[in-house]
XYZ file of C-alpha atoms in Angstrom:
550
model
C 0.000 0.000 0.000
C 1.354 3.412 -0.957
C 1.889 5.971 1.785
C -0.566 8.854 1.549
C 0.919 12.333 1.070
C -0.590 13.497 4.388
C 0.558 10.460 6.406
C 2.138 11.553 9.680
C 0.924 15.139 9.273
C -1.823 16.878 11.241
C -5.233 16.243 9.737
C -6.514 19.281 7.789
C -9.916 20.685 8.671
C -11.348 19.445 5.380
C -10.751 15.873 6.521
C -12.724 16.138 9.765
C -16.065 14.404 10.158
C -19.196 16.564 10.181
C -20.356 15.559 13.655
C -23.841 17.145 13.585
C -24.526 15.362 10.304
C -23.161 12.093 11.740
C -25.335 12.192 14.866
C -28.398 13.333 12.936
C -27.942 10.353 10.603
C -27.845 8.051 13.636
C -31.406 9.071 14.522
C -32.900 9.696 11.080
C -31.499 7.128 8.640
C -33.068 3.668 8.661
C -31.252 0.524 7.532
C -32.618 -1.562 4.680
C -33.146 -4.941 6.360
C -33.122 -6.653 2.949
C -29.581 -5.436 2.255
C -27.038 -7.730 3.993
C -24.580 -4.823 4.254
C -27.046 -2.860 6.412
C -28.036 -5.700 8.723
C -26.348 -6.430 12.040
C -23.038 -8.295 11.887
C -22.174 -9.105 15.487
C -18.728 -10.661 15.757
C -16.139 -10.883 18.522
C -15.672 -7.116 18.273
C -19.443 -6.647 18.261
C -21.277 -4.617 15.633
C -19.424 -1.828 13.829
C -20.346 0.648 11.140
C -21.266 4.263 10.507
C -24.590 6.056 10.645
C -23.735 7.728 7.329
C -23.599 4.295 5.667
C -26.786 3.085 7.426
C -24.739 0.432 9.192
C -24.705 1.913 12.713
C -27.997 3.655 13.453
C -30.454 3.827 16.304
C -32.430 0.889 14.882
C -29.313 -1.296 15.051
C -28.600 -0.395 18.677
C -32.200 -0.932 19.800
C -32.213 -4.387 18.202
C -28.785 -5.457 19.477
C -29.487 -4.264 23.031
C -32.817 -6.075 23.105
C -31.103 -9.206 21.776
C -28.565 -9.003 24.606
C -31.420 -8.665 27.108
C -33.012 -11.764 25.576
C -29.681 -13.615 25.711
C -29.274 -12.757 29.396
C -32.750 -14.062 30.158
C -32.217 -17.249 28.154
C -28.936 -17.941 29.970
C -29.997 -16.904 33.488
C -27.565 -13.964 33.711
C -29.197 -12.008 36.526
C -26.449 -9.759 37.852
C -25.810 -6.167 36.823
C -24.735 -5.163 33.343
C -21.768 -2.781 33.153
C -22.556 -0.242 30.414
C -19.737 2.033 29.232
C -18.706 4.115 26.221
C -15.631 5.613 24.622
C -15.106 9.028 23.006
C -16.276 8.408 19.433
C -19.121 10.720 18.441
C -21.590 7.859 17.948
C -20.849 6.380 21.361
C -22.894 8.959 23.288
C -26.186 8.514 21.386
C -25.655 4.736 21.373
C -25.205 4.809 25.147
C -28.480 6.703 25.493
C -30.341 4.221 23.300
C -28.849 1.197 25.050
C -29.725 2.483 28.521
C -33.319 3.127 27.424
C -33.674 -0.500 26.290
C -31.813 -2.038 29.231
C -33.875 -0.060 31.742
C -37.044 -0.901 29.858
C -36.212 -4.573 30.291
C -35.604 -4.134 34.024
C -31.864 -4.841 33.835
C -29.693 -3.562 36.685
C -27.266 -1.253 34.877
C -24.022 0.157 36.299
C -22.834 3.320 34.512
C -19.756 5.518 35.034
C -20.478 7.735 38.042
C -19.876 10.999 36.163
C -21.487 9.711 32.941
C -17.991 9.874 31.499
C -15.966 7.491 29.359
C -14.504 4.128 30.372
C -11.872 1.903 28.692
C -12.465 -1.693 27.610
C -9.981 -3.273 30.082
C -11.540 -1.367 32.980
C -14.877 -3.032 32.204
C -13.272 -6.474 32.010
C -11.649 -5.816 35.389
C -15.001 -4.668 36.821
C -16.839 -7.775 35.611
C -14.212 -10.161 36.951
C -13.853 -8.500 40.353
C -17.634 -8.331 40.777
C -18.035 -11.986 39.808
C -15.206 -13.241 41.994
C -16.508 -15.957 44.344
C -20.022 -15.607 42.882
C -21.902 -18.609 41.557
C -25.081 -16.659 40.810
C -26.065 -13.068 40.085
C -22.998 -12.695 37.881
C -22.354 -9.500 35.910
C -21.640 -8.925 32.239
C -21.040 -5.810 30.152
C -21.519 -3.737 27.014
C -18.669 -1.600 25.696
C -19.646 1.023 23.138
C -16.542 1.519 21.023
C -15.221 0.905 17.510
C -11.722 0.744 19.022
C -9.150 2.563 16.856
C -11.504 2.987 13.894
C -12.021 6.410 12.240
C -14.132 9.124 13.919
C -17.233 8.470 11.808
C -17.485 4.865 13.022
C -19.402 3.381 15.916
C -19.017 0.067 17.719
C -21.071 -1.968 20.174
C -19.688 -5.134 21.778
C -20.777 -7.557 24.486
C -18.614 -9.090 27.204
C -20.252 -12.073 28.965
C -19.584 -12.940 32.644
C -16.140 -14.248 31.681
C -15.167 -10.594 31.217
C -13.581 -10.978 27.802
C -14.705 -10.981 24.180
C -17.752 -13.149 23.562
C -17.253 -16.464 21.806
C -18.777 -17.382 18.474
C -21.673 -19.240 20.085
C -22.703 -16.062 21.923
C -22.148 -13.600 19.074
C -24.037 -15.768 16.583
C -27.018 -16.028 18.983
C -27.059 -12.257 19.520
C -26.654 -11.506 15.809
C -29.471 -13.832 14.750
C -31.843 -12.535 17.404
C -30.955 -8.882 16.713
C -31.596 -9.230 12.993
C -34.900 -10.940 13.745
C -35.904 -7.958 15.901
C -34.627 -5.488 13.297
C -36.577 -7.221 10.541
C -39.725 -6.879 12.650
C -39.289 -3.123 12.859
C -38.033 -3.325 16.470
C -41.601 -3.902 17.671
C -40.224 -6.610 19.953
C -37.975 -4.157 21.813
C -38.931 -2.726 25.214
C -37.774 0.839 25.806
C -38.389 3.770 28.136
C -37.321 7.438 27.837
C -33.713 8.247 28.756
C -34.611 10.571 31.643
C -36.716 7.851 33.264
C -33.990 5.273 32.635
C -31.415 7.434 34.430
C -33.701 7.878 37.445
C -34.643 4.218 37.836
C -33.299 2.587 40.992
C -31.943 -0.200 38.770
C -29.548 2.329 37.165
C -26.551 2.801 39.458
C -23.478 5.031 39.273
C -20.218 3.081 39.567
C -16.649 4.272 40.075
C -15.022 2.156 37.397
C -11.860 4.224 37.165
C -11.178 4.505 40.893
C -11.570 0.772 41.501
C -9.332 -0.115 38.568
C -6.589 2.376 39.442
C -6.545 1.352 43.115
C -6.065 -2.271 42.053
C -3.198 -1.603 39.611
C -0.650 -2.261 42.343
C -1.696 -5.929 42.290
C -0.478 -6.363 38.719
C 2.451 -3.914 38.488
C 5.332 -2.676 40.652
C 4.225 0.951 40.688
C 6.388 1.751 43.695
C 9.488 0.803 41.712
C 8.392 3.149 38.920
C 7.824 5.995 41.383
C 11.008 5.401 43.362
C 13.031 5.091 40.185
C 11.836 8.469 38.982
C 11.047 7.080 35.543
C 10.090 9.988 33.292
C 7.099 9.008 31.169
C 4.713 10.524 28.669
C 1.360 9.191 27.542
C -0.879 10.114 24.624
C -4.431 8.846 25.224
C -5.166 9.743 21.570
C -8.386 11.456 22.615
C -9.691 8.269 24.148
C -11.291 6.866 27.260
C -7.976 6.191 28.999
C -7.572 9.918 29.784
C -9.402 9.801 33.167
C -7.451 6.664 34.062
C -4.100 8.308 33.401
C -5.103 11.392 35.394
C -6.061 9.147 38.299
C -2.824 7.150 38.049
C -0.774 10.340 38.367
C -2.804 11.541 41.352
C -2.950 8.165 43.084
C 0.662 6.997 42.699
C 2.681 10.195 42.279
C 4.358 9.062 39.066
C 6.439 11.314 36.834
C 3.956 10.957 33.994
C 3.030 13.741 31.589
C -0.196 13.530 29.623
C 0.972 15.178 26.418
C -2.422 15.299 24.747
C -5.241 15.797 27.279
C -7.811 16.738 24.612
C -11.138 14.952 24.199
C -12.458 15.826 20.760
C -14.877 13.413 19.039
C -13.710 14.730 15.663
C -10.134 13.748 16.656
C -8.965 16.915 14.925
C -5.625 16.836 16.750
C -4.597 13.547 15.099
C -1.882 13.024 12.529
C -3.078 11.153 9.464
C -2.521 7.404 9.156
C -0.657 5.655 6.349
C -3.706 5.394 4.065
C -4.828 9.002 4.433
C -7.490 8.374 7.073
C -7.779 9.590 10.638
C -7.319 6.461 12.688
C -6.335 6.370 16.353
C -3.996 3.411 15.994
C -1.276 3.477 18.629
C 0.708 0.848 16.701
C 0.997 3.099 13.622
C 4.062 5.371 13.374
C 1.967 7.785 11.295
C -0.839 8.087 13.845
C 1.740 8.271 16.662
C 3.981 10.818 14.933
C 3.377 13.480 17.567
C 4.512 11.308 20.459
C 7.444 9.872 18.513
C 8.650 13.438 17.973
C 8.947 13.803 21.768
C 10.853 10.555 22.379
C 14.132 12.198 23.464
C 12.405 14.000 26.350
C 11.369 10.875 28.304
C 12.723 7.556 29.527
C 9.775 5.860 27.869
C 6.532 7.051 26.276
C 3.352 5.277 25.271
C -0.090 5.664 23.761
C -3.502 4.015 23.767
C -6.284 3.774 21.214
C -9.720 5.238 22.167
C -10.856 2.224 24.221
C -7.342 1.488 25.567
C -7.248 -2.175 24.644
C -4.119 -1.547 22.562
C -0.706 -0.218 23.517
C 2.075 1.601 21.703
C 5.570 1.886 23.206
C 8.010 4.645 22.210
C 11.676 4.591 23.216
C 14.577 6.871 22.396
C 16.442 4.344 20.279
C 13.635 2.359 18.693
C 11.012 5.054 18.237
C 7.627 3.322 18.104
C 8.292 -0.338 18.808
C 6.814 -2.969 16.542
C 4.081 -4.700 18.612
C 5.720 -8.099 18.123
C 9.012 -6.736 19.440
C 7.439 -5.378 22.587
C 5.448 -8.561 23.227
C 8.722 -10.485 23.105
C 10.330 -8.110 25.623
C 7.291 -8.221 27.926
C 7.368 -12.029 27.989
C 11.129 -12.065 28.534
C 10.806 -9.708 31.496
C 7.623 -10.947 33.147
C 8.512 -14.623 33.337
C 11.750 -13.691 35.109
C 10.172 -11.156 37.484
C 6.922 -12.748 38.678
C 8.113 -15.390 41.164
C 4.591 -16.216 42.370
C 3.305 -17.191 38.944
C 2.646 -20.888 38.408
C 5.824 -22.289 36.814
C 3.643 -24.340 34.481
C 1.653 -21.355 33.188
C 2.022 -20.884 29.444
C 2.721 -18.089 26.998
C -0.292 -17.569 24.751
C 0.084 -16.049 21.297
C -1.937 -15.805 18.113
C -0.492 -17.883 15.309
C 0.333 -14.786 13.233
C 2.511 -13.295 15.979
C 6.297 -13.277 15.648
C 8.418 -16.406 15.883
C 10.653 -14.398 18.229
C 8.058 -15.133 20.912
C 8.532 -18.868 20.279
C 12.291 -18.559 20.722
C 11.976 -16.481 23.889
C 9.488 -18.930 25.412
C 11.682 -21.919 24.520
C 14.728 -20.301 26.121
C 12.738 -19.599 29.298
C 11.479 -23.176 29.348
C 7.847 -22.066 29.116
C 5.038 -23.765 27.246
C 3.874 -21.887 24.181
C 0.250 -22.207 23.102
C -0.603 -20.836 19.681
C -4.257 -20.027 18.949
C -6.230 -18.521 16.035
C -6.552 -14.767 15.605
C -8.844 -13.257 18.263
C -8.413 -12.549 21.967
C -11.491 -14.647 22.783
C -9.267 -17.731 22.569
C -7.310 -16.602 25.644
C -10.256 -15.939 27.974
C -10.597 -19.338 29.657
C -6.841 -19.778 30.041
C -6.421 -16.401 31.735
C -9.264 -17.167 34.127
C -7.806 -20.572 34.992
C -4.252 -19.260 35.170
C -3.025 -21.684 32.498
C -2.018 -18.618 30.461
C 0.205 -16.232 32.412
C 0.537 -13.961 29.395
C -1.612 -13.675 26.290
C -0.829 -11.457 23.334
C -1.649 -10.849 19.706
C 0.296 -9.203 16.932
C -2.030 -6.186 16.705
C -0.711 -4.632 19.949
C -3.149 -6.291 22.328
C -2.219 -8.296 25.422
C -2.918 -8.971 29.077
C -1.205 -10.854 31.887
C -1.889 -12.140 35.372
C -1.671 -10.320 38.669
C 1.576 -10.693 40.594
C -0.098 -13.448 42.628
C -0.952 -15.424 39.498
C -4.670 -14.647 39.549
C -6.580 -13.238 36.611
C -6.439 -9.477 36.007
C -8.459 -8.962 32.820
C -9.675 -11.301 30.100
C -9.734 -8.539 27.525
C -6.728 -6.728 26.103
C -5.319 -4.113 28.468
C -3.196 -1.423 26.856
C -2.877 0.449 30.144
C -0.962 -2.244 32.019
C 1.192 -3.024 28.969
C 2.191 0.645 28.849
C 2.971 0.828 32.550
C 4.887 -2.443 32.288
C 7.323 -0.654 29.963
C 7.988 1.828 32.778
C 8.428 -1.007 35.293
C 10.969 -2.590 32.963
C 12.925 0.678 32.845
C 12.745 1.046 36.627
C 13.819 -2.517 37.429
C 16.432 -3.109 34.699
C 17.724 0.392 33.984
C 17.146 -0.241 30.283
C 14.216 0.517 28.012
C 12.281 -2.144 26.076
C 13.912 -1.143 22.783
C 17.375 -1.824 24.199
C 16.266 -5.172 25.605
C 14.787 -6.190 22.260
C 18.137 -5.470 20.597
C 19.722 -7.894 23.074
C 17.107 -10.510 22.194
C 17.965 -10.209 18.498
C 21.637 -10.788 19.262
C 20.681 -13.924 21.169
C 17.898 -15.345 18.999
C 18.227 -13.708 15.587
C 16.636 -10.636 14.037
C 13.316 -11.329 12.329
C 11.664 -9.220 9.642
C 7.876 -9.344 9.814
C 5.410 -7.981 7.262
C 1.724 -8.290 6.494
C 0.431 -7.921 2.961
C -3.227 -7.339 2.073
C -4.525 -8.301 -1.359
C -7.954 -7.921 -2.943
C -10.239 -10.956 -2.840
C -13.916 -11.467 -3.572
C -16.285 -13.514 -1.431
C -15.710 -16.741 -3.409
C -11.940 -16.399 -3.183
C -12.099 -15.723 0.550
C -14.210 -18.843 1.007
C -11.733 -20.922 -0.995
C -8.841 -19.647 1.131
C -10.667 -20.415 4.363
C -11.179 -24.013 3.186
C -7.555 -24.728 2.333
C -6.133 -27.944 3.745
C -2.510 -29.146 3.955
C -3.206 -31.508 1.052
C -3.777 -28.511 -1.211
C -0.150 -27.447 -0.789
C 2.152 -29.601 -2.901
C 5.309 -27.687 -1.983
C 7.786 -29.326 0.398
C 10.179 -26.366 0.547
C 9.606 -22.745 1.603
C 12.185 -20.218 0.376
C 14.876 -22.893 0.219
C 14.136 -24.571 3.561
C 12.200 -27.797 4.176
C 8.638 -27.165 5.281
C 8.223 -28.360 8.872
C 4.462 -27.911 9.211
C 1.347 -27.003 7.235
C -1.359 -25.927 9.661
C -5.075 -25.329 9.210
C -5.800 -25.770 12.907
C -4.057 -23.901 15.705
C -1.644 -26.175 17.604
C -2.533 -24.595 20.943
C -6.224 -25.531 20.965
C -7.005 -27.338 17.716
C -9.408 -24.636 16.542
C -9.611 -23.900 12.793
C -7.553 -20.892 11.769
C -9.707 -20.042 8.750
C -6.719 -20.246 6.424
C -3.309 -21.869 6.469
C 0.114 -21.425 8.064
C 3.291 -22.876 6.529
C 6.394 -23.094 8.708
C 10.093 -23.628 7.987
C 13.040 -23.335 10.369
C 13.778 -19.663 9.722
C 10.572 -18.360 8.223
C 6.846 -18.830 7.856
C 3.732 -17.391 6.324
C 0.054 -17.488 7.161
C -2.787 -16.618 4.795
C -6.336 -15.956 5.881
C -9.327 -13.998 4.574
C -10.377 -10.773 6.262
C -13.629 -10.970 8.154
C -14.544 -7.338 7.490
C -12.959 -6.334 4.163
C -12.735 -7.719 0.617
C -9.101 -8.716 1.066
C -7.015 -11.631 2.182
C -4.094 -11.145 4.531
C -0.688 -12.763 4.200
C 1.507 -12.601 7.302
C 5.185 -13.325 6.671
C 8.357 -13.490 8.719
C 12.003 -14.344 8.100
C 14.978 -14.715 10.418
C 17.340 -14.666 7.397
C 16.888 -11.159 6.043
C 14.958 -9.162 3.482
C 15.765 -11.300 0.451
C 14.576 -14.436 2.220
C 11.382 -12.655 3.288
C 10.654 -11.624 -0.303
C 11.002 -15.252 -1.395
C 8.543 -16.317 1.311
C 6.097 -13.660 0.165
C 6.420 -14.694 -3.492
C 5.803 -18.364 -2.687
C 2.912 -17.509 -0.354
C 1.183 -15.572 -3.146
C 1.686 -18.477 -5.529
C 0.154 -20.941 -3.070
C -2.881 -18.707 -2.553
C -3.360 -18.180 -6.307
C -3.065 -21.939 -6.866
C -5.836 -22.422 -4.316
C -8.031 -19.944 -6.201
C -7.289 -21.695 -9.501
C -8.072 -25.121 -8.047
C -11.430 -23.747 -6.929
C -12.116 -22.535 -10.463
C -11.812 -18.865 -9.507
């Protein structure tokens, strides 16, 4: 993909979303229930879209919220529902709609005490701490966020009592029921006016942020950070982590500067992403250009996306660290500095994450469990403690408390950011320097993802690939060691294929949201070797299309 001429530069006013038009469209435009593109698609990340495209409108939110109420009743979930929102412009009206339906259905709803914004990991923490030692009356949650998506987008996701992303069985049930309600003109939804919903005794104010911040000491050595005088900067990127970071500074006395304390639903302060869009992606050097520019002024700096489930680490030497690099450093550090963790607890990674993680885990003598893409695959293991650390290549991860008990079952960009400061405080070196040491010990990988156009039939063909479809026995000059269509960590289908050699691999899978397929590639033997892997990966995918008659 070519780099847009505005990438890394402040977004011009002409690029900003017309917020009044966006919110008006939320209330006035109606989806065409006969058009699949305008129906509800409720996956692990919930339902996403834009009111301007008739894919995220009031009708959608009424139907999805009612479907969640029906799911709770069908599954005897009787505890409170934690309802929170982020800073996207469509989050506020969606919150209002959702509360009207939840209150109409008599659900006990816990909302942020100041009606403010709340990050995704804070909700996961709230659900798990509320449900601890409870066999009945367990809580669940709704997080209104499209994550790092552009300002015109909205998102609405459900976290069951496990606290993490809902599994396919749950999301399919909610999607089917929501579309049934939507098709019926939402006549099956129960709803009361917002003012009445706020005043109902079943609607309670809850100090999400205070409880989460007070408990941070159980997962991080904040005293070491304070005593070490680590100089930090954070860019919340206009997101819901801002009140958390303010509270962290006040509560723990850290030397932490919030370099961008602005909440603007147009995100007009952002620098433009690689493709010319405003996108609050803390793993993108273009979106993080402002913080990278300040790297020399701090021992370590970091950012979060609008719902704070992702992290971005900036160091003096490395600039913005590749997410795979930082995951490797975090694993290297944590498993040597958490003596109360179960020695048998594993490292969890998605199968498209870097092979550096495999080499680090092997050196530490830790089990490595590789799962398909999606944080939902880590939920049970984090609860049980069989995963001490779980991470994915897109800058999302979580890990256990210092005692070895679960912290969150959703990605937590806040603790991953603060962990970088703990690493500086305890080792005297920043994560970029430690990663350089790891490359000297284990090799220096080059990792790239390539997206290519694919229609629905081609995506289906790719998802149905089996090892037998791949005749090759060599990948870029090395014998192929494995051809995987199921993840080795849990046996679940990966929806594509992964081919592994000693010093390189590729994985190909269709996108679930775009008309593209994704090819993830990595080499420990340099750029030329990586290009050979990419060339052979493309050939294998095209052969699969040809075999399917496409």
